[in-house]
Structures are given as structure tokens and as C-alpha cells.
Coordinates of C-alpha atoms (C1' of nucleotides) in Angstrom, one line a residue:
Chain A
X1 CA -40.9 -19.5 -4.2
X2 CA -42.7 -21.0 -1.2
X3 CA -40.8 -20.1 2.0
X4 CA -41.0 -23.7 3.2
X5 CA -39.2 -25.0 0.1
X6 CA -35.8 -23.4 0.8
X7 CA -33.9 -26.7 0.9
X8 CA -31.3 -25.8 -1.7
X9 CA -30.2 -22.7 0.0
X10 CA -29.8 -24.5 3.3
X11 CA -27.7 -27.1 1.7
X12 CA -25.2 -24.7 0.2
X13 CA -25.1 -22.9 3.5
X14 CA -24.3 -26.1 5.3
X15 CA -21.5 -26.8 2.8
X16 CA -20.1 -23.3 3.4
X17 CA -20.2 -23.7 7.2
X18 CA -18.6 -27.2 7.0
X19 CA -15.8 -25.8 4.8
X20 CA -15.5 -22.8 7.2
X21 CA -15.0 -25.1 10.2
X22 CA -12.2 -26.9 8.4
X23 CA -10.4 -23.7 7.3
X24 CA -10.9 -21.6 10.4
X25 CA -10.0 -24.7 12.5
X26 CA -6.7 -25.1 10.7
X27 CA -5.4 -21.5 10.8
X28 CA -6.2 -18.2 12.5
X29 CA -9.1 -16.0 11.5
X30 CA -6.6 -13.7 9.8
X31 CA -4.7 -16.4 7.9
X32 CA -7.9 -18.2 6.8
X33 CA -9.3 -16.7 3.6
X34 CA -12.6 -16.7 2.0
X35 CA -11.3 -18.0 -1.3
X36 CA -10.2 -21.2 0.3
X37 CA -13.5 -21.6 2.1
X38 CA -15.3 -21.0 -1.2
X39 CA -13.1 -23.5 -3.0
X40 CA -13.6 -26.2 -0.3
X41 CA -17.4 -25.6 -0.3
X42 CA -17.4 -25.7 -4.1
X43 CA -19.1 -22.3 -4.5
X44 CA -18.1 -18.9 -5.8
X45 CA -16.8 -16.4 -3.3
X46 CA -19.8 -14.2 -3.9
X47 CA -22.1 -16.9 -2.8
X48 CA -20.8 -16.8 0.7
X49 CA -21.9 -13.2 1.0
X50 CA -25.5 -14.2 0.1
X51 CA -25.5 -16.3 3.3
X52 CA -23.4 -14.3 5.6
X53 CA -22.8 -10.6 6.1
X54 CA -19.1 -11.0 6.2
X55 CA -16.2 -13.2 7.2
X56 CA -16.7 -12.6 10.9
X57 CA -20.4 -13.3 10.6
X58 CA -19.6 -16.7 9.1
X59 CA -17.2 -17.5 12.0
X60 CA -19.8 -16.6 14.5
X61 CA -22.4 -18.9 12.9
X62 CA -20.3 -22.0 13.5
X63 CA -21.1 -22.7 17.2
X64 CA -24.8 -23.0 16.5
X65 CA -24.5 -26.5 15.0
X66 CA -21.9 -27.8 17.4
X67 CA -23.5 -26.4 20.6
X68 CA -26.6 -28.5 19.8
X69 CA -24.5 -31.6 19.5
X70 CA -22.6 -30.7 22.7
X71 CA -25.9 -30.3 24.7
X72 CA -27.4 -33.6 23.4
X73 CA -24.3 -35.5 24.4
X74 CA -24.2 -33.8 27.8
X75 CA -27.8 -34.7 28.6
X76 CA -27.2 -38.2 27.7
X77 CA -24.0 -38.6 29.7
X78 CA -25.5 -37.0 32.8
X79 CA -28.5 -39.4 32.9
X80 CA -28.6 -41.8 35.7
X81 CA -25.9 -40.1 37.8
X82 CA -27.2 -39.4 41.3
X83 CA -25.2 -36.9 43.4
X84 CA -23.9 -33.5 42.3
X85 CA -20.2 -34.2 42.8
X86 CA -20.3 -37.2 40.4
X87 CA -22.3 -35.1 38.0
X88 CA -19.7 -32.4 38.1
X89 CA -16.9 -34.9 37.6
X90 CA -18.9 -36.3 34.6
X91 CA -19.5 -32.8 33.3
X92 CA -15.8 -32.1 33.3
X93 CA -15.0 -35.4 31.6
X94 CA -17.6 -34.8 28.9
X95 CA -16.4 -31.3 28.3
X96 CA -12.9 -32.4 27.7
X97 CA -14.0 -35.5 25.8
X98 CA -16.1 -33.4 23.4
X99 CA -13.2 -31.0 22.6
X100 CA -10.8 -33.8 22.2
X101 CA -13.1 -35.3 19.6
X102 CA -13.7 -32.0 17.9
X103 CA -10.2 -30.4 17.7
X104 CA -11.1 -28.1 14.8
X105 CA -14.1 -26.7 16.6
X106 CA -12.0 -26.5 19.8
X107 CA -9.6 -24.2 18.1
X108 CA -12.4 -22.0 16.8
X109 CA -14.2 -21.9 20.1
X110 CA -11.2 -21.5 22.4
X111 CA -8.7 -19.5 20.4
X112 CA -11.1 -17.3 18.5
X113 CA -14.7 -17.0 19.8
X114 CA -13.9 -17.2 23.5
X115 CA -11.8 -14.0 23.4
X116 CA -13.8 -12.1 20.8
X117 CA -15.6 -9.1 22.2
X118 CA -18.0 -8.9 19.2
X119 CA -19.0 -12.5 19.6
X120 CA -20.3 -11.8 23.1
X121 CA -23.1 -9.8 21.6
X122 CA -24.3 -12.4 19.1
X123 CA -27.1 -14.9 19.1
X124 CA -24.5 -17.7 18.8
X125 CA -22.9 -16.7 22.1
X126 CA -26.1 -17.2 24.0
X127 CA -26.2 -20.8 22.7
X128 CA -22.5 -21.2 23.3
X129 CA -23.0 -20.4 27.0
X130 CA -26.6 -21.5 27.2
X131 CA -25.8 -24.9 28.4
X132 CA -24.0 -23.4 31.4
X133 CA -27.3 -23.2 33.1
X134 CA -27.1 -27.0 33.4
X135 CA -23.9 -26.5 35.3
X136 CA -25.6 -23.9 37.6
X137 CA -28.3 -26.4 38.3
X138 CA -25.9 -29.1 39.3
X139 CA -24.0 -26.8 41.6
X140 CA -27.2 -25.6 43.2
X141 CA -28.3 -29.2 43.7
X142 CA -24.9 -29.9 45.4
X143 CA -25.3 -27.0 47.7
X144 CA -28.8 -28.2 48.7
X145 CA -27.5 -31.7 49.2
X146 CA -24.8 -30.3 51.4
X147 CA -22.0 -31.8 49.4
X148 CA -20.9 -28.5 47.9
X149 CA -20.0 -25.5 50.0
X150 CA -22.9 -23.1 50.3
X151 CA -21.0 -20.2 51.6
X152 CA -20.2 -19.0 48.1
X153 CA -22.2 -17.8 45.2
X154 CA -23.1 -20.3 42.5
X155 CA -21.5 -18.2 39.8
X156 CA -18.1 -18.0 41.4
X157 CA -18.0 -21.8 41.5
X158 CA -19.3 -22.0 37.9
X159 CA -16.6 -19.6 36.7
X160 CA -13.9 -21.5 38.6
X161 CA -14.9 -24.7 36.8
X162 CA -15.3 -23.3 33.4
X163 CA -12.1 -21.3 33.8
X164 CA -10.1 -24.3 34.6
X165 CA -11.6 -26.4 31.8
X166 CA -11.2 -23.8 29.2
X167 CA -7.7 -23.2 30.3
X168 CA -6.7 -26.8 30.0
X169 CA -8.2 -27.1 26.5
X170 CA -6.5 -23.9 25.5
X171 CA -3.1 -25.1 26.7
X172 CA -3.6 -28.4 25.0
X173 CA -4.3 -26.7 21.7
X174 CA -1.4 -24.2 21.9
X175 CA 0.9 -27.1 22.5
X176 CA -0.3 -28.8 19.3
X177 CA -2.3 -31.4 21.1
X178 CA 0.8 -33.2 22.2
X179 CA -0.8 -35.1 25.0
X180 CA -4.1 -36.7 25.6
X181 CA -6.5 -34.0 26.8
X182 CA -8.2 -36.4 29.2
X183 CA -4.9 -37.4 30.8
X184 CA -4.8 -34.8 33.6
X185 CA -8.6 -34.6 34.0
X186 CA -8.7 -36.6 37.2
X187 CA -6.2 -34.4 38.9
X188 CA -7.5 -31.1 37.8
X189 CA -11.1 -32.1 38.6
X190 CA -9.9 -33.4 41.9
X191 CA -8.4 -30.1 42.9
X192 CA -11.5 -28.2 41.9
X193 CA -13.9 -30.5 43.6
X194 CA -11.7 -30.5 46.6
X195 CA -11.9 -26.8 46.6
X196 CA -15.6 -26.5 46.4
X197 CA -16.5 -29.4 48.6
X198 CA -18.4 -28.7 51.8
X199 CA -16.8 -29.7 55.1
X200 CA -17.2 -28.8 58.7
X201 CA -14.8 -25.9 58.8
X202 CA -13.3 -25.3 62.3
X203 CA -11.2 -22.4 61.3
X204 CA -8.1 -24.6 61.4
X205 CA -6.5 -23.3 58.3
X206 CA -9.3 -21.3 56.7
X207 CA -8.2 -17.8 57.6
X208 CA -6.6 -16.9 54.3
X209 CA -8.6 -14.4 52.2
X210 CA -11.8 -14.8 54.2
X211 CA -12.6 -11.7 56.2
X212 CA -16.4 -11.8 56.0
X213 CA -18.8 -14.3 57.5
X214 CA -20.2 -17.0 55.2
X215 CA -23.8 -15.8 55.4
X216 CA -22.9 -12.2 54.6
X217 CA -20.8 -13.3 51.6
X218 CA -23.5 -15.3 49.9
X219 CA -26.3 -12.8 50.0
X220 CA -24.1 -9.9 49.1
X221 CA -22.6 -11.7 46.1
X222 CA -25.9 -12.8 44.7
X223 CA -27.0 -9.2 44.4
X224 CA -23.7 -8.1 43.0
X225 CA -23.8 -10.7 40.3
X226 CA -27.2 -9.9 39.2
X227 CA -26.5 -6.2 38.9
X228 CA -23.2 -6.5 37.2
X229 CA -23.9 -9.5 35.0
X230 CA -20.7 -11.3 35.3
X231 CA -21.9 -14.3 33.4
Chain B
X562 CA 27.7 5.3 13.4
X563 CA 28.9 3.7 16.7
X564 CA 26.6 0.8 17.7
X565 CA 26.3 2.1 21.3
X566 CA 25.0 5.4 20.0
X567 CA 21.6 4.2 18.8
X568 CA 19.5 6.4 21.1
X569 CA 17.5 8.1 18.4
X570 CA 16.3 4.8 16.9
X571 CA 15.3 3.5 20.3
X572 CA 13.3 6.5 21.0
X573 CA 11.2 6.3 17.9
X574 CA 10.8 2.6 18.6
X575 CA 9.5 3.3 22.0
X576 CA 7.1 5.8 20.5
X577 CA 5.8 3.2 18.1
X578 CA 5.4 0.6 20.8
X579 CA 3.6 3.1 23.1
X580 CA 1.2 4.0 20.2
X581 CA 0.8 0.3 19.4
X582 CA -0.3 -0.5 23.0
X583 CA -2.9 2.2 22.8
X584 CA -4.3 1.1 19.5
X585 CA -4.1 -2.7 20.0
X586 CA -5.4 -2.1 23.5
X587 CA -8.5 -0.4 22.1
X588 CA -9.6 -2.7 19.3
X589 CA -8.8 -6.2 18.0
X590 CA -5.6 -7.0 16.1
X591 CA -7.7 -7.0 12.9
X592 CA -9.5 -3.8 13.5
X593 CA -6.3 -2.0 14.6
X594 CA -4.4 -0.6 11.6
X595 CA -0.9 0.5 11.0
X596 CA -1.8 3.9 9.7
X597 CA -3.4 4.8 13.1
X598 CA -0.4 3.5 15.0
X599 CA 1.9 5.5 12.7
X600 CA -0.2 8.6 13.2
X601 CA -0.3 8.3 17.0
X602 CA 3.5 7.7 17.1
X603 CA 4.0 10.6 14.7
X604 CA 6.0 8.6 12.2
X605 CA 5.4 7.5 8.7
X606 CA 3.9 4.1 8.1
X607 CA 7.1 3.0 6.5
X608 CA 9.1 3.7 9.6
X609 CA 7.3 1.1 11.5
X610 CA 8.7 -1.5 9.1
X611 CA 12.2 -0.5 9.8
X612 CA 11.7 -1.5 13.4
X613 CA 9.4 -4.5 13.1
X614 CA 9.1 -7.2 10.5
X615 CA 5.3 -6.8 10.3
X616 CA 2.1 -5.9 12.3
X617 CA 2.3 -9.2 14.2
X618 CA 5.9 -8.7 15.1
X619 CA 5.0 -5.3 16.6
X620 CA 2.2 -6.9 18.6
X621 CA 4.6 -9.6 20.0
X622 CA 7.1 -7.0 21.1
X623 CA 4.7 -5.3 23.5
X624 CA 5.0 -7.8 26.4
X625 CA 8.8 -7.2 26.8
X626 CA 8.4 -3.9 28.5
X627 CA 5.4 -4.7 30.6
X628 CA 6.7 -8.1 31.8
X629 CA 9.7 -6.4 33.4
X630 CA 7.4 -4.0 35.3
X631 CA 5.2 -6.9 36.3
X632 CA 8.1 -8.9 37.7
X633 CA 9.6 -6.0 39.6
X634 CA 6.3 -5.2 41.3
X635 CA 5.8 -8.9 42.1
X636 CA 9.1 -9.3 43.8
X637 CA 8.4 -6.2 45.9
X638 CA 5.0 -7.3 47.0
X639 CA 6.1 -10.8 47.9
X640 CA 8.9 -9.5 50.2
X641 CA 8.5 -10.1 53.8
X642 CA 5.6 -12.7 53.5
X643 CA 6.4 -15.9 55.3
X644 CA 4.3 -18.9 54.4
X645 CA 3.4 -20.2 51.0
X646 CA -0.3 -19.8 51.3
X647 CA -0.1 -16.1 52.1
X648 CA 2.4 -15.7 49.2
X649 CA -0.1 -17.4 46.9
X650 CA -2.9 -15.1 48.1
X651 CA -0.6 -12.2 47.6
X652 CA 0.4 -13.4 44.1
X653 CA -3.2 -13.6 43.1
X654 CA -3.9 -10.2 44.4
X655 CA -0.9 -8.7 42.6
X656 CA -1.8 -10.4 39.4
X657 CA -5.3 -9.0 39.3
X658 CA -4.1 -5.6 40.6
X659 CA -1.6 -5.4 37.8
X660 CA -4.1 -6.0 35.1
X661 CA -6.6 -3.8 36.7
X662 CA -4.1 -1.0 36.5
X663 CA -3.1 -1.8 32.9
X664 CA -6.3 -2.5 31.1
X665 CA -4.9 -1.8 27.7
X666 CA -2.1 -4.3 28.2
X667 CA -4.6 -6.7 29.7
X668 CA -6.6 -6.7 26.5
X669 CA -3.5 -7.4 24.5
X670 CA -2.2 -10.1 26.8
X671 CA -5.4 -11.9 27.5
X672 CA -7.5 -11.5 24.3
X673 CA -4.7 -11.6 21.7
X674 CA -1.3 -13.0 22.9
X675 CA -2.6 -15.7 25.2
X676 CA -4.4 -17.5 22.5
X677 CA -2.0 -16.9 19.6
X678 CA -0.2 -19.9 18.5
X679 CA 2.6 -18.0 16.8
X680 CA 3.3 -16.0 19.9
X681 CA 4.1 -19.2 21.8
X682 CA 7.3 -19.5 19.7
X683 CA 8.6 -16.0 20.3
X684 CA 11.2 -14.6 22.7
X685 CA 8.4 -12.4 24.2
X686 CA 6.5 -15.5 25.2
X687 CA 9.4 -16.8 27.4
X688 CA 9.4 -13.5 29.2
X689 CA 5.7 -13.5 29.4
X690 CA 5.6 -16.8 31.1
X691 CA 9.1 -16.5 32.7
X692 CA 7.9 -15.2 36.0
X693 CA 5.7 -18.3 36.4
X694 CA 8.8 -20.0 37.8
X695 CA 8.3 -17.8 40.9
X696 CA 4.9 -19.4 41.2
X697 CA 6.4 -22.9 41.0
X698 CA 8.9 -22.0 43.7
X699 CA 6.1 -20.9 46.0
X700 CA 4.1 -24.0 45.4
X701 CA 7.1 -26.2 46.0
X702 CA 7.8 -24.3 49.2
X703 CA 4.2 -24.9 50.4
X704 CA 4.5 -28.6 49.6
X705 CA 7.7 -28.8 51.7
X706 CA 6.1 -26.8 54.5
X707 CA 3.2 -29.2 54.4
X708 CA 0.6 -26.5 53.8
X709 CA 0.0 -27.4 50.2
X710 CA -1.0 -30.9 49.2
X711 CA 2.0 -32.8 47.9
X712 CA 0.1 -35.6 46.3
X713 CA -0.1 -33.7 43.1
X714 CA 2.4 -32.4 40.6
X715 CA 3.5 -28.8 40.9
X716 CA 2.5 -28.0 37.3
X717 CA -1.1 -29.1 37.8
X718 CA -1.4 -26.7 40.6
X719 CA 0.3 -23.9 38.7
X720 CA -2.0 -24.4 35.8
X721 CA -5.0 -24.3 38.0
X722 CA -4.0 -21.0 39.5
X723 CA -3.0 -19.4 36.3
X724 CA -6.1 -20.7 34.6
X725 CA -8.4 -19.3 37.1
X726 CA -6.7 -15.9 37.2
X727 CA -6.5 -15.6 33.4
X728 CA -10.1 -16.6 33.2
X729 CA -11.3 -13.9 35.6
X730 CA -9.3 -11.2 33.9
X731 CA -10.7 -12.3 30.5
X732 CA -14.3 -12.3 31.7
X733 CA -13.8 -8.9 33.2
X734 CA -12.4 -7.5 29.9
X735 CA -15.1 -9.1 27.8
X736 CA -17.8 -7.5 30.0
X737 CA -16.2 -4.1 29.5
X738 CA -14.6 -3.9 32.9
X739 CA -18.1 -3.4 34.4
X740 CA -17.0 -4.4 37.9
X741 CA -13.9 -4.1 40.0
X742 CA -11.5 -6.9 39.0
X743 CA -10.4 -7.3 42.7
X744 CA -14.0 -7.6 43.9
X745 CA -14.2 -11.4 43.7
X746 CA -10.6 -12.0 44.4
X747 CA -11.1 -13.2 47.9
X748 CA -13.6 -15.8 46.9
X749 CA -11.9 -17.2 43.9
X750 CA -8.6 -17.4 45.7
X751 CA -10.3 -19.0 48.7
X752 CA -11.7 -21.7 46.5
X753 CA -8.4 -22.4 44.8
X754 CA -6.4 -22.4 48.0
X755 CA -9.0 -24.6 49.7
X756 CA -8.6 -27.0 46.8
X757 CA -4.8 -27.3 47.0
X758 CA -4.5 -27.1 50.8
X759 CA -3.0 -30.1 52.5
X760 CA -5.2 -31.8 55.1
X761 CA -5.4 -35.2 56.8
X762 CA -7.6 -37.0 54.3
X763 CA -9.5 -39.8 55.9
X764 CA -11.3 -40.8 52.8
X765 CA -14.4 -39.1 54.1
X766 CA -15.5 -37.6 50.9
X767 CA -12.4 -37.9 48.8
X768 CA -13.4 -40.7 46.6
X769 CA -14.4 -38.7 43.5
X770 CA -12.1 -38.9 40.5
X771 CA -9.2 -40.4 42.5
X772 CA -8.6 -44.0 41.6
X773 CA -4.9 -44.1 42.0
X774 CA -2.9 -43.8 45.2
X775 CA -1.3 -40.4 46.0
X776 CA 2.3 -41.7 45.8
X777 CA 1.8 -43.3 42.4
X778 CA 0.1 -40.2 41.0
X779 CA 2.9 -37.9 41.9
X780 CA 5.8 -39.9 40.4
X781 CA 3.9 -40.8 37.3
X782 CA 2.8 -37.3 36.6
X783 CA 6.2 -35.7 37.1
X784 CA 7.7 -37.9 34.3
X785 CA 4.8 -37.2 32.0
X786 CA 5.0 -33.5 32.4
X787 CA 8.7 -33.5 31.6
X788 CA 8.2 -35.6 28.5
X789 CA 5.3 -33.7 27.1
X790 CA 6.2 -30.2 28.0
X791 CA 2.7 -29.1 29.1
X792 CA 4.1 -25.7 30.4
Chain C
dT24 C1' 32.7 24.7 10.2
dC25 C1' 32.2 21.7 6.4
dA26 C1' 32.1 17.3 3.9
dC27 C1' 30.3 12.9 3.7
dA28 C1' 28.9 8.4 4.5
dA29 C1' 25.9 5.7 7.2
dA30 C1' 21.6 5.5 9.6
dA31 C1' 16.9 6.7 9.9
dC32 C1' 12.9 8.1 7.8
dT33 C1' 9.4 9.0 4.2
dG34 C1' 5.2 8.2 1.5
dA35 C1' 3.8 6.9 -3.0
dA36 C1' 3.3 2.6 -5.3
dC37 C1' 2.3 -2.3 -4.8
dA38 C1' 0.0 -6.6 -3.5
dG39 C1' -3.2 -9.4 -1.4
dT40 C1' -7.8 -10.2 0.1
dA41 C1' -12.5 -9.1 1.8
dT42 C1' -16.6 -7.3 -0.2
dT43 C1' -19.9 -5.6 -3.8
dC44 C1' -23.0 -5.9 -7.6
dA45 C1' -24.6 -6.3 -12.4
dT46 C1' -25.4 -10.4 -14.8
dT47 C1' -26.4 -15.3 -15.5
dT48 C1' -28.2 -19.6 -14.1
dT49 C1' -31.3 -22.4 -11.5
dT50 C1' -35.6 -23.4 -9.3
dA51 C1' -40.3 -24.5 -8.9
dA52 C1' -45.0 -23.0 -9.3
dA53 C1' -48.6 -21.8 -12.9
Chain D
dT1316 C1' -43.4 -24.7 -21.5
dT1317 C1' -43.4 -20.2 -19.5
dT1318 C1' -41.9 -17.1 -16.2
dA1319 C1' -40.7 -14.7 -12.2
dA1320 C1' -38.3 -15.1 -8.1
dA1321 C1' -34.3 -17.1 -5.8
dA1322 C1' -29.7 -18.3 -5.9
dA1323 C1' -25.2 -18.3 -7.6
dT1324 C1' -21.5 -16.1 -10.2
dG1325 C1' -16.9 -13.8 -10.7
dA1326 C1' -14.9 -9.6 -12.4
dA1327 C1' -14.5 -5.1 -10.5
dT1328 C1' -13.8 -2.4 -6.2
dA1329 C1' -12.0 -0.8 -1.9
dC1330 C1' -9.3 -1.3 1.9
dT1331 C1' -5.1 -2.1 4.3
dG1332 C1' -0.5 -4.2 5.2
dT1333 C1' 4.0 -4.0 3.1
dT1334 C1' 7.9 -2.6 0.0
dC1335 C1' 11.4 0.4 -1.8
dA1336 C1' 13.6 4.1 -4.2
dG1337 C1' 14.5 8.4 -2.8
dT1338 C1' 15.1 12.1 1.0
dT1339 C1' 16.5 13.8 5.4
dT1340 C1' 19.0 13.5 9.5
dT1341 C1' 22.9 12.1 12.2
dG1342 C1' 27.5 11.8 13.8
dT1343 C1' 32.3 11.7 12.7
dG1344 C1' 36.8 13.2 10.9
dA1345 C1' 39.3 16.7 8.4

DNA sequence: TCACAAAACTGAACAGTATTCATTTTTAAA
DNA sequence: TTTAAAAATGAATACTGTTCAGTTTTGTGA
């Protein structure tokens, strides 16, 4: 068979992945079982193993499709926004909006993939976190603009933002999506942006947990991050 | 047998829990297996099921012991510190310090329990999150002192702090504890404290994501939180 | 010290589910 | 239409959590 004519196989694979999102999105990895996925996808259990090495491999494949959709939407929503602060606010909004609209995927991403050590080593993970470069660019832009404090490494700020957003989505999921995920967005984002905003510090109240001078901090941290690969 | 004389049973239970911490702390819930725990605890597999309903029940029992240790240490380390900001800084330090010293428990708490929907309904969970009232008290104190911004609900600030801390511990674990967990503490805490610090806002740069007036925000949110039980 | 009943423990048997693989069916080019 | 490769099948297998009938240990009262 000609390698370009592998439509059929792709189609059943898509069916399987679609079914997997439904099943994995509704119960934990452990509780979800292959037979149910096979049934939903209208294939035999054995068929799944022609497309995926095992149950975990199938789980790890899921973000590929959704990440692409996430990135497309993000690009679109960021277009036309001028300064970095507004871009960050928009980013946070879109992030929460996306998971609100994709609750099944949210459960998979936040409650399974995000805390899975094996997933960190997969191709899917790089896509999953690939878009975070966009975030780094925005932060850098803000630092150059002078609207975001430059006395701190990019990655620290990035981790702060992602940490808070992931946390809010996770809490929302664990509480059975009882409230609107976007409800507290303004306040949470306000706190974070307030924290990273540049201002003329006069040492008025800024003595807590800051023993080194700004310049030293930045250069030192950049090196450390590169060596230790925090992100 | 007299119900007060159940020492023997408690001892084997402790052995089992200790072994469970080791095994669950070294691999995922799925990869960990009962036979290994039984072997490490020097009991038969069947014995475990006399103490715990099932594998998950055993996992959920683990935080009981460690939470007590966490709280004791926290109380001790907070003693003698005067203002709320320094208490929060100390809280963050102690939080990270504790998980740095208990990496096995950290893996269980952050990568398994924290994202487990079933765990949220257990007795262990209430202990696990019980100490967070301490955090609420400190934040309230800061708001009354005037050092922490009072135009925002307590719980929003609490979630921000916990979110960031949990996120940093999680990243550290997923990257195989490659760096010192306390290394970036100063910077992360600085960002958060900077964000929640009270200051005389003149509307200089504070227009992002803040469409309502401070007073309205607070009263509205307090109600919402109570109704929807975010925490 | 012994008897004995309750508590605690044991491990082989059981059950449920992920995975394998020999076989059948489908596909598409010749 | 033929045919060989690709794809799909599902019964058999293997692995692991859980059960339970039987054994051992414990503590008490005679």
C-alpha cells in the first residue's frame, strides 16, 4: 500500500482518540478502561493496540490535537493588542476560557498529564508546553517596555502565571465545576499583574525577602535556569 | 480483647503505612503494587486488607500522620514573628522547607492526592487542608494591619499563595528535584507579596483587569465564595 | 500454667482488566 | 479479478488487586 494512502487507519485512530477523550475525561486513568474506549470508538480492543503501545501511550497522545487548537485560538485572540500587560490579561482570559470550553480535556490535562512524570519525557509534552514561549515573549516585551519589572528572571514570572492559572483550573475541576471558571479571573489576574508590575521602588515596603540587589539577581538567575532546566 | 489494648494492630498498621509511603513515594499509584508494600512492611498481602479497604484507602491514609508534623512545625516557626508580611514569608519558607525534607511525601501529596477527586471527600483531606485556616488568619491580620490589600477577598489571596507554592513544589518534583527547592523562594515570594501588598493606589497603572470599584468587589466576592465553596 | 475465645494474620484462590497474537477481513494496486 | 500488504479482530494470556477459609497469636479468667 502506498504510504500516502493511509486515510483509513488515520480515521480509526481519530475515532479512538475521540473516544479516549470522552472516557479519560469522565473518570480517572485507573477507572477508565480500554473496553469502554473500544466500545465508544466502535472498534475491537485489539485494534487500539495497533495504534498505541498501551493505555498510557493513548492518554499521552491526546494533547497533540488540542494543543494545536489552543495555539490557533491564542494567536487570534492576541492579535491587535498593544502593550504587554493587556496581552497578559488576555492570555489569562483565553487560558481559562479554553479550559472552560473543554472541560473533558481540562480534566485530562490538569488532573492526569500535568502531574505525570512519564508524560514529561514525551513528544506530546513539548507541544503541551510549547506555546509557553509565547508567554515568555510577552513578558520580555513588557520588561523592555518598562511595564513589567525587569529585576526578575523571565521564567520566575512565567511560572508564577502558569502556576496560578493551572491552580485555579484544578480547583474548579475538583469542585465539580460548581462556579464559572472566568468568575474570579479579574481578581486573580489583578493580583499577579500587580505583583509583576514595574514601579519606582523607594524601598518603602520592599524589604521582605529581598536581600540581593536587582542587577545581581537577574544575571545570576538566568544562568541558573539554563543550567538546571526548570522549565 | 479490651478495646484500649489494640497496640499490636496499630504497630502493624504503622509498618504498612511507612512501607506505603516509601513505595507510593517512589512510583506512581498505578506502578506501585500491594505485594511490594506487603514485602517492605513484612506482612502478608491479606493483612493490608484488614487495615484498609483497598489500595486507594491506604494511599488516602498517609497524610494523617504527616499533616500533624507539618502543623506542629509551622506553629513553632511562626512564633515570635510580628507582622503579617513576615509571617507569610515565613509560611512560604516553611512550606517549601517541609516538602524539601519530605520528598517522598511531597510526591504523594502533590502528584497524587492533590489532583485526586476522590481524596477531596475523605477525612484525610480536611486535615490536609485544615492548616490553611492559619493562612487565612495571617492574611486577615495583614488586611487589618493595613499591610495587605483589603480590596480583595481573603480566599483569592489564599488560593494565589497556595497555588504558587504547590506549583513550585510540583515543578521541582517533576524535574527530579534537580535544584534546591528553596533556591527561588525569595523571588517567588517577593512577587506574590508584592502583588498583595497594600499601597496608595493613584490609578497610575492599575487600570488593567479592574473594572469594578474596590468596595463593591469585596462584598460581592465574599458572598459568592460562601455560596459556591471554592475552598 | 492451662484453656479458650477473640483478634490478627496468612496466602492460595479468585476476579477484573490490560495486553498479546494467530487468524480473518479489508484495502487498493496490478 | 487476483493478490499481497495493511488493518482489524477477539479469544487467550498475564498481571495484579482483592477475598476468604483456615491458621496463628494474643490476652484473659480459671
